[in-house]
CSV table of C-alpha atoms and ligand atoms in Angstrom, one decimal:
chain,number,residue,atom,x,y,z
A,1,UNK,CA,-85.6,24.9,96.9
A,2,UNK,CA,-82.0,25.6,96.0
A,3,UNK,CA,-79.6,26.5,98.7
A,4,UNK,CA,-78.2,30.0,98.5
A,5,UNK,CA,-74.7,28.7,97.6
A,6,UNK,CA,-76.1,27.4,94.3
A,7,UNK,CA,-78.6,30.1,93.6
A,8,UNK,CA,-78.2,32.0,90.3
A,9,UNK,CA,-75.6,29.6,89.0
A,10,UNK,CA,-76.8,28.5,85.5
A,11,UNK,CA,-76.5,24.9,84.4
A,12,UNK,CA,-73.2,24.3,82.7
A,13,UNK,CA,-73.4,25.5,79.1
A,14,UNK,CA,-71.3,22.5,77.9
A,15,UNK,CA,-73.9,20.0,78.9
A,16,UNK,CA,-76.7,22.2,77.6
A,17,UNK,CA,-75.1,22.7,74.2
A,18,UNK,CA,-74.1,19.0,73.8
A,19,UNK,CA,-77.8,18.1,74.5
A,20,UNK,CA,-78.8,20.6,71.9
A,21,UNK,CA,-76.4,19.0,69.4
A,22,UNK,CA,-77.8,15.5,70.1
A,23,UNK,CA,-81.4,16.7,69.9
A,24,UNK,CA,-80.9,18.5,66.6
A,25,UNK,CA,-78.5,16.1,65.0
A,26,UNK,CA,-75.9,18.9,64.8
A,27,UNK,CA,-72.2,18.6,64.4
A,28,UNK,CA,-70.9,19.2,67.9
A,29,UNK,CA,-68.1,21.7,67.8
A,30,UNK,CA,-69.1,22.8,71.3
A,31,UNK,CA,-68.1,20.7,74.3
A,32,UNK,CA,-64.4,20.0,74.3
A,33,UNK,CA,-63.9,16.2,74.1
A,34,UNK,CA,-62.0,14.4,71.4
A,35,UNK,CA,-63.6,11.7,69.2
A,36,UNK,CA,-60.5,9.5,69.4
A,37,UNK,CA,-59.4,7.8,72.6
A,38,UNK,CA,-56.0,8.0,74.2
A,39,UNK,CA,-53.1,5.4,74.1
A,40,UNK,CA,-54.2,1.7,73.9
A,41,UNK,CA,-51.4,0.7,76.3
A,42,UNK,CA,-53.1,2.8,79.0
A,43,UNK,CA,-56.5,1.3,78.2
A,44,UNK,CA,-54.9,-2.2,78.4
A,45,UNK,CA,-53.5,-1.3,81.8
A,46,UNK,CA,-57.0,-0.2,83.0
A,47,UNK,CA,-58.5,-3.5,81.8
A,48,UNK,CA,-55.8,-5.5,83.5
A,49,UNK,CA,-56.4,-3.5,86.7
A,50,UNK,CA,-60.1,-4.2,86.5
A,51,UNK,CA,-59.5,-7.9,86.0
A,52,UNK,CA,-56.8,-8.2,88.7
A,53,UNK,CA,-58.6,-6.9,91.7
A,54,UNK,CA,-58.0,-3.1,91.7
A,55,UNK,CA,-61.7,-2.7,92.3
A,56,UNK,CA,-61.9,-1.3,95.9
A,57,UNK,CA,-61.2,2.2,97.2
A,58,UNK,CA,-57.8,3.5,96.3
A,59,UNK,CA,-56.0,5.5,99.0
A,60,UNK,CA,-57.4,9.0,99.6
A,61,UNK,CA,-54.5,10.9,98.1
A,62,UNK,CA,-54.3,8.4,95.1
A,63,UNK,CA,-52.4,5.2,94.4
A,64,UNK,CA,-48.7,5.7,95.1
A,65,UNK,CA,-47.6,4.6,91.5
A,66,UNK,CA,-49.7,7.5,90.0
A,67,UNK,CA,-48.5,10.0,92.6
A,68,UNK,CA,-44.9,9.0,91.7
A,69,UNK,CA,-45.7,9.2,88.0
A,70,UNK,CA,-47.1,12.7,88.4
A,71,UNK,CA,-44.0,13.8,90.3
A,72,UNK,CA,-41.8,12.3,87.5
A,73,UNK,CA,-43.9,14.1,84.9
A,74,UNK,CA,-43.4,17.5,86.6
A,75,UNK,CA,-39.7,16.8,87.0
A,76,UNK,CA,-39.2,15.6,83.4
A,77,UNK,CA,-41.1,18.5,81.7
A,78,UNK,CA,-40.5,21.4,84.0
A,79,UNK,CA,-37.7,20.5,86.5
A,80,UNK,CA,-40.2,20.7,89.4
A,81,UNK,CA,-39.2,18.4,92.3
A,82,UNK,CA,-42.1,17.0,94.3
A,83,UNK,CA,-42.4,14.6,97.2
A,84,UNK,CA,-45.1,12.2,95.8
A,85,UNK,CA,-46.2,11.4,99.4
A,86,UNK,CA,-46.9,15.0,100.5
A,87,UNK,CA,-47.0,17.2,97.4
A,88,UNK,CA,-49.2,15.3,95.1
A,89,UNK,CA,-52.9,14.4,95.4
A,90,UNK,CA,-55.0,12.6,92.8
A,91,UNK,CA,-58.4,14.3,92.2
A,92,UNK,CA,-61.5,13.4,90.2
A,93,UNK,CA,-60.5,15.3,87.2
A,94,UNK,CA,-59.2,18.9,87.4
A,95,UNK,CA,-62.7,19.9,88.3
A,96,UNK,CA,-62.5,18.3,91.7
A,97,UNK,CA,-59.0,19.9,92.0
A,98,UNK,CA,-60.6,23.3,91.5
A,99,UNK,CA,-63.4,22.5,94.0
A,100,UNK,CA,-61.0,21.2,96.6
A,101,UNK,CA,-58.7,24.2,96.2
A,102,UNK,CA,-61.5,26.7,96.5
A,103,UNK,CA,-63.3,24.9,99.3
A,104,UNK,CA,-60.1,24.2,101.1
A,105,UNK,CA,-58.5,27.7,100.8
A,106,UNK,CA,-61.2,30.3,100.5
A,107,UNK,CA,-63.2,31.6,103.4
A,108,UNK,CA,-66.6,33.5,103.1
A,109,UNK,CA,-65.9,37.0,102.0
A,110,UNK,CA,-62.4,36.2,100.6
A,111,UNK,CA,-61.7,37.6,97.1
A,112,UNK,CA,-60.5,35.5,94.3
A,113,UNK,CA,-58.8,37.2,91.4
A,114,UNK,CA,-59.3,35.3,88.1
A,115,UNK,CA,-59.0,35.7,84.4
A,116,UNK,CA,-62.2,36.7,82.5
A,117,UNK,CA,-63.5,34.9,80.5
A,118,UNK,CA,-63.6,32.3,83.3
A,119,UNK,CA,-64.3,28.6,83.0
A,120,UNK,CA,-67.8,28.1,84.5
A,121,UNK,CA,-66.7,25.8,87.3
A,122,UNK,CA,-64.5,28.5,88.7
A,123,UNK,CA,-67.3,30.9,89.4
A,124,UNK,CA,-69.6,28.2,90.6
A,125,UNK,CA,-67.0,27.0,93.2
A,126,UNK,CA,-66.0,30.5,94.3
A,127,UNK,CA,-69.7,31.1,95.1
A,128,UNK,CA,-70.1,27.7,96.8
A,129,UNK,CA,-67.0,28.6,99.0
A,130,UNK,CA,-68.6,31.9,99.8
A,131,UNK,CA,-65.9,33.8,98.0
A,132,UNK,CA,-66.1,36.9,95.8
A,133,UNK,CA,-64.8,36.9,92.3
A,134,UNK,CA,-62.6,39.8,91.0
A,135,UNK,CA,-62.2,39.3,87.3
A,136,UNK,CA,-59.3,40.6,85.2
A,137,UNK,CA,-60.4,40.7,81.6
A,138,UNK,CA,-58.6,39.3,78.6
A,139,UNK,CA,-60.0,41.3,75.7
A,140,UNK,CA,-60.4,40.3,72.1
A,141,UNK,CA,-58.8,40.3,69.7
A,142,UNK,CA,-55.5,39.5,71.4
A,143,UNK,CA,-56.6,38.5,74.9
A,144,UNK,CA,-53.5,40.0,76.6
A,145,UNK,CA,-53.2,40.2,80.3
A,146,UNK,CA,-53.0,43.8,81.5
A,147,UNK,CA,-50.8,43.9,84.6
A,148,UNK,CA,-52.4,47.2,85.7
A,149,UNK,CA,-55.8,45.7,85.6
A,150,UNK,CA,-54.5,42.8,87.7
A,151,UNK,CA,-53.0,45.2,90.2
A,152,UNK,CA,-56.3,47.1,90.6
A,153,UNK,CA,-58.2,43.8,91.1
A,154,UNK,CA,-56.1,42.9,94.2
A,155,UNK,CA,-57.4,44.3,97.5
A,156,UNK,CA,-56.7,43.5,101.2
A,157,UNK,CA,-59.4,40.9,100.9
A,158,UNK,CA,-57.7,39.0,98.1
A,159,UNK,CA,-57.0,35.4,99.1
A,160,UNK,CA,-55.7,34.0,95.9
A,161,UNK,CA,-55.2,34.4,92.2
A,162,UNK,CA,-56.8,31.7,90.1
A,163,UNK,CA,-55.0,31.3,86.8
A,164,UNK,CA,-55.6,29.3,83.7
A,165,UNK,CA,-53.0,28.9,81.0
A,166,UNK,CA,-53.3,27.7,78.3
A,167,UNK,CA,-56.5,29.5,78.6
A,168,UNK,CA,-60.0,28.1,78.0
A,169,UNK,CA,-62.0,29.5,76.1
A,170,UNK,CA,-59.6,32.0,74.4
A,171,UNK,CA,-56.8,29.7,73.5
A,172,UNK,CA,-54.3,32.2,74.8
A,173,UNK,CA,-51.1,30.9,76.3
A,174,UNK,CA,-49.8,33.4,78.9
A,175,UNK,CA,-46.3,34.5,78.0
A,176,UNK,CA,-43.4,34.4,80.5
A,177,UNK,CA,-43.7,38.2,80.8
A,178,UNK,CA,-47.4,38.0,81.6
A,179,UNK,CA,-46.8,35.2,84.1
A,180,UNK,CA,-44.0,37.3,85.7
A,181,UNK,CA,-46.4,40.1,86.1
A,182,UNK,CA,-48.8,37.8,88.0
A,183,UNK,CA,-45.9,36.4,90.0
A,184,UNK,CA,-44.8,40.0,91.0
A,185,UNK,CA,-48.3,40.8,92.2
A,186,UNK,CA,-48.5,37.5,94.1
A,187,UNK,CA,-45.2,38.0,95.8
A,188,UNK,CA,-45.8,41.6,96.6
A,189,UNK,CA,-49.1,40.9,98.2
A,190,UNK,CA,-48.2,37.5,99.6
A,191,UNK,CA,-51.0,35.7,97.7
A,192,UNK,CA,-51.5,32.1,96.8
A,193,UNK,CA,-51.9,31.1,93.2
A,194,UNK,CA,-54.0,28.3,92.0
A,195,UNK,CA,-53.3,27.4,88.4
A,196,UNK,CA,-55.3,25.2,86.1
A,197,UNK,CA,-52.9,23.9,83.5
A,198,UNK,CA,-54.9,21.1,81.9
A,199,UNK,CA,-54.0,22.2,78.4
A,200,UNK,CA,-50.3,22.3,79.3
A,201,UNK,CA,-49.2,20.0,76.4
A,202,UNK,CA,-51.6,21.4,73.8
A,203,UNK,CA,-49.6,24.4,72.7
A,204,UNK,CA,-48.8,25.2,69.1
A,205,UNK,CA,-46.1,26.7,66.9
A,206,UNK,CA,-43.3,28.2,68.9
A,207,UNK,CA,-45.4,29.1,71.9
A,208,UNK,CA,-44.3,27.6,75.2
A,209,UNK,CA,-46.3,26.7,78.3
A,210,UNK,CA,-44.5,28.0,81.4
A,211,UNK,CA,-45.8,26.7,84.7
A,212,UNK,CA,-46.0,29.7,87.0
A,213,UNK,CA,-44.7,27.5,89.8
A,214,UNK,CA,-41.3,27.6,88.0
A,215,UNK,CA,-40.9,31.4,88.4
A,216,UNK,CA,-38.8,32.7,91.3
A,217,UNK,CA,-40.6,32.9,94.6
A,218,UNK,CA,-43.6,31.0,93.2
A,219,UNK,CA,-43.1,27.3,94.0
A,220,UNK,CA,-43.9,27.9,97.7
A,221,UNK,CA,-47.2,29.7,97.0
A,222,UNK,CA,-48.5,27.9,93.9
A,223,UNK,CA,-51.0,25.0,93.7
A,224,UNK,CA,-50.9,23.5,90.2
A,225,UNK,CA,-53.8,21.5,88.7
A,226,UNK,CA,-53.8,19.2,85.7
A,227,UNK,CA,-55.3,16.0,84.5
A,228,UNK,CA,-55.1,13.1,82.1
A,229,UNK,CA,-58.2,14.2,80.2
A,230,UNK,CA,-56.9,16.7,77.7
A,231,UNK,CA,-53.3,15.6,77.4
A,232,UNK,CA,-54.2,12.0,76.8
A,233,UNK,CA,-57.7,12.2,75.4
A,234,UNK,CA,-59.3,10.4,78.3
A,235,UNK,CA,-61.8,13.1,79.4
A,236,UNK,CA,-64.2,10.5,80.7
A,237,UNK,CA,-61.7,9.0,83.1
A,238,UNK,CA,-61.9,12.0,85.3
A,239,UNK,CA,-58.5,11.6,86.8
A,240,UNK,CA,-56.5,14.7,87.7
A,241,UNK,CA,-54.0,15.9,90.2
A,242,UNK,CA,-53.0,18.8,92.3
A,243,UNK,CA,-49.3,19.5,93.1
A,244,UNK,CA,-47.4,22.0,95.2
A,245,UNK,CA,-46.4,22.7,98.7
A,246,UNK,CA,-47.7,20.2,101.3
A,247,UNK,CA,-50.0,22.7,103.1
A,248,UNK,CA,-51.8,23.6,99.8
A,249,UNK,CA,-52.1,20.0,98.6
A,250,UNK,CA,-53.3,19.1,102.1
A,251,UNK,CA,-56.0,21.7,101.8
A,252,UNK,CA,-57.2,20.1,98.6
A,253,UNK,CA,-57.2,16.7,100.2
A,254,UNK,CA,-59.0,18.0,103.3
A,255,UNK,CA,-61.9,19.1,101.1
A,256,UNK,CA,-61.7,16.3,98.5
A,257,UNK,CA,-62.0,13.5,101.1
A,258,UNK,CA,-65.6,14.8,101.8
A,259,UNK,CA,-66.5,15.2,98.1
A,260,UNK,CA,-65.6,12.0,96.3
A,261,UNK,CA,-63.4,10.5,99.0
A,262,UNK,CA,-61.5,8.6,96.2
A,263,UNK,CA,-62.3,7.6,92.7
A,264,UNK,CA,-61.0,5.9,89.6
A,265,UNK,CA,-59.2,3.0,91.4
A,266,UNK,CA,-58.5,0.9,88.2
A,267,UNK,CA,-57.9,4.0,86.1
A,268,UNK,CA,-55.2,5.5,88.3
A,269,UNK,CA,-52.5,2.8,87.5
A,270,UNK,CA,-53.4,3.2,83.8
A,271,UNK,CA,-52.8,7.0,84.0
A,272,UNK,CA,-49.4,6.2,85.5
A,273,UNK,CA,-48.7,4.1,82.4
A,274,UNK,CA,-49.8,7.0,80.2
A,275,UNK,CA,-47.5,9.5,82.0
A,276,UNK,CA,-44.5,7.2,82.2
A,277,UNK,CA,-44.7,5.2,79.0
A,278,UNK,CA,-46.6,7.3,76.6
A,279,UNK,CA,-44.8,10.5,77.1
A,280,UNK,CA,-44.8,11.2,73.4
A,281,UNK,CA,-48.6,11.0,73.1
A,282,UNK,CA,-49.4,14.6,74.0
A,283,UNK,CA,-46.7,16.0,71.7
A,284,UNK,CA,-48.1,14.0,68.7
A,285,UNK,CA,-51.6,15.0,69.7
A,286,UNK,CA,-50.6,18.7,69.7
A,287,UNK,CA,-49.0,18.3,66.3
A,288,UNK,CA,-52.1,16.7,65.0
A,289,UNK,CA,-54.4,19.3,66.6
A,290,UNK,CA,-52.4,22.1,65.0
A,291,UNK,CA,-53.5,20.8,61.6
A,292,UNK,CA,-57.1,20.6,62.7
A,293,UNK,CA,-56.8,24.1,64.2
A,294,UNK,CA,-55.8,25.5,60.9
A,295,UNK,CA,-58.5,23.6,59.1
A,296,UNK,CA,-61.1,25.0,61.5
A,297,UNK,CA,-59.8,28.5,61.6
A,298,UNK,CA,-59.4,28.7,57.8
A,299,UNK,CA,-63.0,27.5,57.3
A,300,UNK,CA,-64.5,29.8,59.9
A,301,UNK,CA,-62.7,32.8,58.3
A,302,UNK,CA,-64.1,31.7,54.9
A,303,UNK,CA,-67.7,31.9,56.2
A,304,UNK,CA,-67.1,35.5,57.4
A,305,UNK,CA,-66.3,34.9,61.1
A,306,UNK,CA,-63.6,37.0,62.6
A,307,UNK,CA,-61.4,34.2,64.0
A,308,UNK,CA,-58.5,34.4,66.3
A,309,UNK,CA,-56.0,31.6,65.8
A,310,UNK,CA,-55.3,30.1,69.3
A,311,UNK,CA,-51.8,29.5,70.7
A,312,UNK,CA,-52.9,26.6,72.7
A,313,UNK,CA,-55.9,24.5,73.9
A,314,UNK,CA,-58.3,22.9,71.4
A,315,UNK,CA,-60.6,25.9,71.1
A,316,UNK,CA,-60.8,28.8,68.7
A,317,UNK,CA,-62.8,31.9,69.4
A,318,UNK,CA,-64.6,34.1,66.9
A,319,UNK,CA,-66.4,37.3,67.0
A,320,UNK,CA,-69.9,37.0,65.4
A,321,UNK,CA,-70.7,40.8,65.3
A,322,UNK,CA,-69.6,41.0,61.7
A,323,UNK,CA,-72.5,38.7,60.8
A,324,UNK,CA,-74.9,41.2,62.4
A,325,UNK,CA,-75.7,39.3,65.6
A,326,UNK,CA,-76.5,41.1,68.8
A,327,UNK,CA,-74.7,38.5,70.9
A,328,UNK,CA,-73.1,35.0,70.8
A,329,UNK,CA,-75.9,33.2,72.7
A,330,UNK,CA,-78.5,34.2,70.1
A,331,UNK,CA,-76.2,33.1,67.4
A,332,UNK,CA,-75.4,29.8,69.0
A,333,UNK,CA,-79.1,29.1,69.7
A,334,UNK,CA,-80.0,29.8,66.1
A,335,UNK,CA,-77.0,27.8,64.7
A,336,UNK,CA,-78.4,24.3,64.9
A,337,UNK,CA,-81.5,25.2,62.8
A,338,UNK,CA,-79.5,27.5,60.4
A,339,UNK,CA,-76.6,25.2,59.9
A,340,UNK,CA,-76.8,22.0,61.9
A,341,UNK,CA,-73.8,23.0,64.0
A,342,UNK,CA,-73.3,23.6,67.7
A,343,UNK,CA,-70.7,26.0,69.2
A,344,UNK,CA,-70.3,27.6,72.7
A,345,UNK,CA,-71.2,31.2,73.4
A,346,UNK,CA,-68.7,32.5,75.9
A,347,UNK,CA,-70.6,35.6,77.1
A,348,UNK,CA,-71.6,33.6,80.2
A,349,UNK,CA,-68.0,33.4,81.2
A,350,UNK,CA,-67.8,37.1,81.7
A,351,UNK,CA,-69.1,39.7,84.3
A,352,UNK,CA,-68.3,42.4,81.8
A,353,UNK,CA,-69.7,42.9,78.3
A,354,UNK,CA,-66.3,42.0,76.7
A,355,UNK,CA,-67.5,38.5,75.6
A,356,UNK,CA,-70.8,39.5,74.2
A,357,UNK,CA,-70.0,38.5,70.6
A,358,UNK,CA,-67.5,35.8,71.3
A,359,UNK,CA,-68.2,32.2,70.3
A,360,UNK,CA,-66.0,29.2,70.9
A,361,UNK,CA,-65.4,26.3,68.5
A,362,UNK,CA,-63.7,23.0,69.4
A,363,UNK,CA,-61.2,21.4,67.0
A,364,UNK,CA,-60.5,18.3,69.1
A,365,UNK,CA,-62.9,16.5,66.7
A,366,UNK,CA,-62.0,14.3,63.8
A,367,UNK,CA,-60.9,16.2,60.7
A,368,UNK,CA,-63.9,14.7,58.9
A,369,UNK,CA,-66.3,16.1,61.6
A,370,UNK,CA,-64.7,19.5,61.3
A,371,UNK,CA,-65.0,19.4,57.5
A,372,UNK,CA,-68.6,18.4,57.8
A,373,UNK,CA,-69.3,21.3,60.2
A,374,UNK,CA,-67.5,23.7,57.9
A,375,UNK,CA,-69.5,22.4,54.9
A,376,UNK,CA,-72.7,23.0,56.8
A,377,UNK,CA,-71.6,26.5,57.9
A,378,UNK,CA,-70.6,27.4,54.3
A,379,UNK,CA,-74.0,26.2,52.9
A,380,UNK,CA,-76.0,28.2,55.5
A,381,UNK,CA,-77.1,31.8,55.7
A,382,UNK,CA,-75.3,32.9,58.9
A,383,UNK,CA,-76.3,36.5,58.8
A,384,UNK,CA,-78.7,37.8,61.4
B,401,LIG,N1,-63.6,21.4,79.5
B,401,LIG,C1,-64.6,21.1,78.5
B,401,LIG,C2,-64.8,22.3,77.7
B,401,LIG,O1,-64.4,23.4,78.0
B,401,LIG,C3,-65.9,20.8,79.1
B,401,LIG,C4,-66.0,20.1,80.3
B,401,LIG,C5,-67.4,20.1,80.9
B,401,LIG,O2,-68.3,19.9,80.1
B,401,LIG,N2,-67.6,20.3,82.1
B,401,LIG,O3,-65.5,22.2,76.7
């Protein structure tokens, strides 16, 4: 029955693994959503909006106060100047930003260069747009970007580079040098860059998130995507934004008006409050996540998993081959019964074999939940 544009795309692994966790009563260290909500002042603003008549369609590009708040956010953090009326569009989470960007910018047969492992919606949307993916692999254990591999992936058919940093699922934060290598290729071949920066504030230790739009020659060719979900622990609000040159933002809007049209009317002013008045929230969240990262990574290492401590995001990846498993999916499917824990196999985020033994664990959960998960793992026999 399924149209060709959707054929062969598996159901999203995140929903599948969360359902598995619910069914088996497992500790869910899979899907990335926090157990604690974002700032109460933003929630109060949403309630006020609901009670005071903000219950009809918001404007297509988003309510002006949120577009202005997004522009101020980009200015405050990165020195990026945006016209909120032409260079900002509000989307239904970053996921719709990705959909809008790919449907709005990619023609059938166009190639999209993207980092592998790739977030599952990227490949689904590239296929729905009729595009062809050209992965550049970040390889364990360090997940570095190889500029030569990037150069080889670019062909005369390349339409854009789809970037993601901080990177899900590896937790890698691309360095300024790596981003410069991407920028060099983009400028040399006159390519667009679409960059998913939803984990922009969740960066640890002395690592730094550098928006590629801030590198020389990049502002005019970069569409930047982000959202309130990760930075402010409101993943269910599904409010995101795309920023950049008017033609690129316009392309997103051109597609998005036929997808959701608009969404989140009462939430949009609340997100503006979060961005403007709760600017310290993401920093405090990152500081707190760092402690939970170390808790999780320490515990995973203790049970014999080869863990890479991430520089950003709220995910850690491990290699399960040391425990004798053929691949991460088999491990993750056995894990609820073995240990009562759920994690995400990332092999499906690859075209190559590089992710075969990689498993992702989320540490955006309560410390108590992580501890319980680790207790269960420690008590279980995890060997194949
Ligand atoms: N971004 C979340 C993650 O990586 C999942 C979102 C989703 O389920 N689509 O876990």
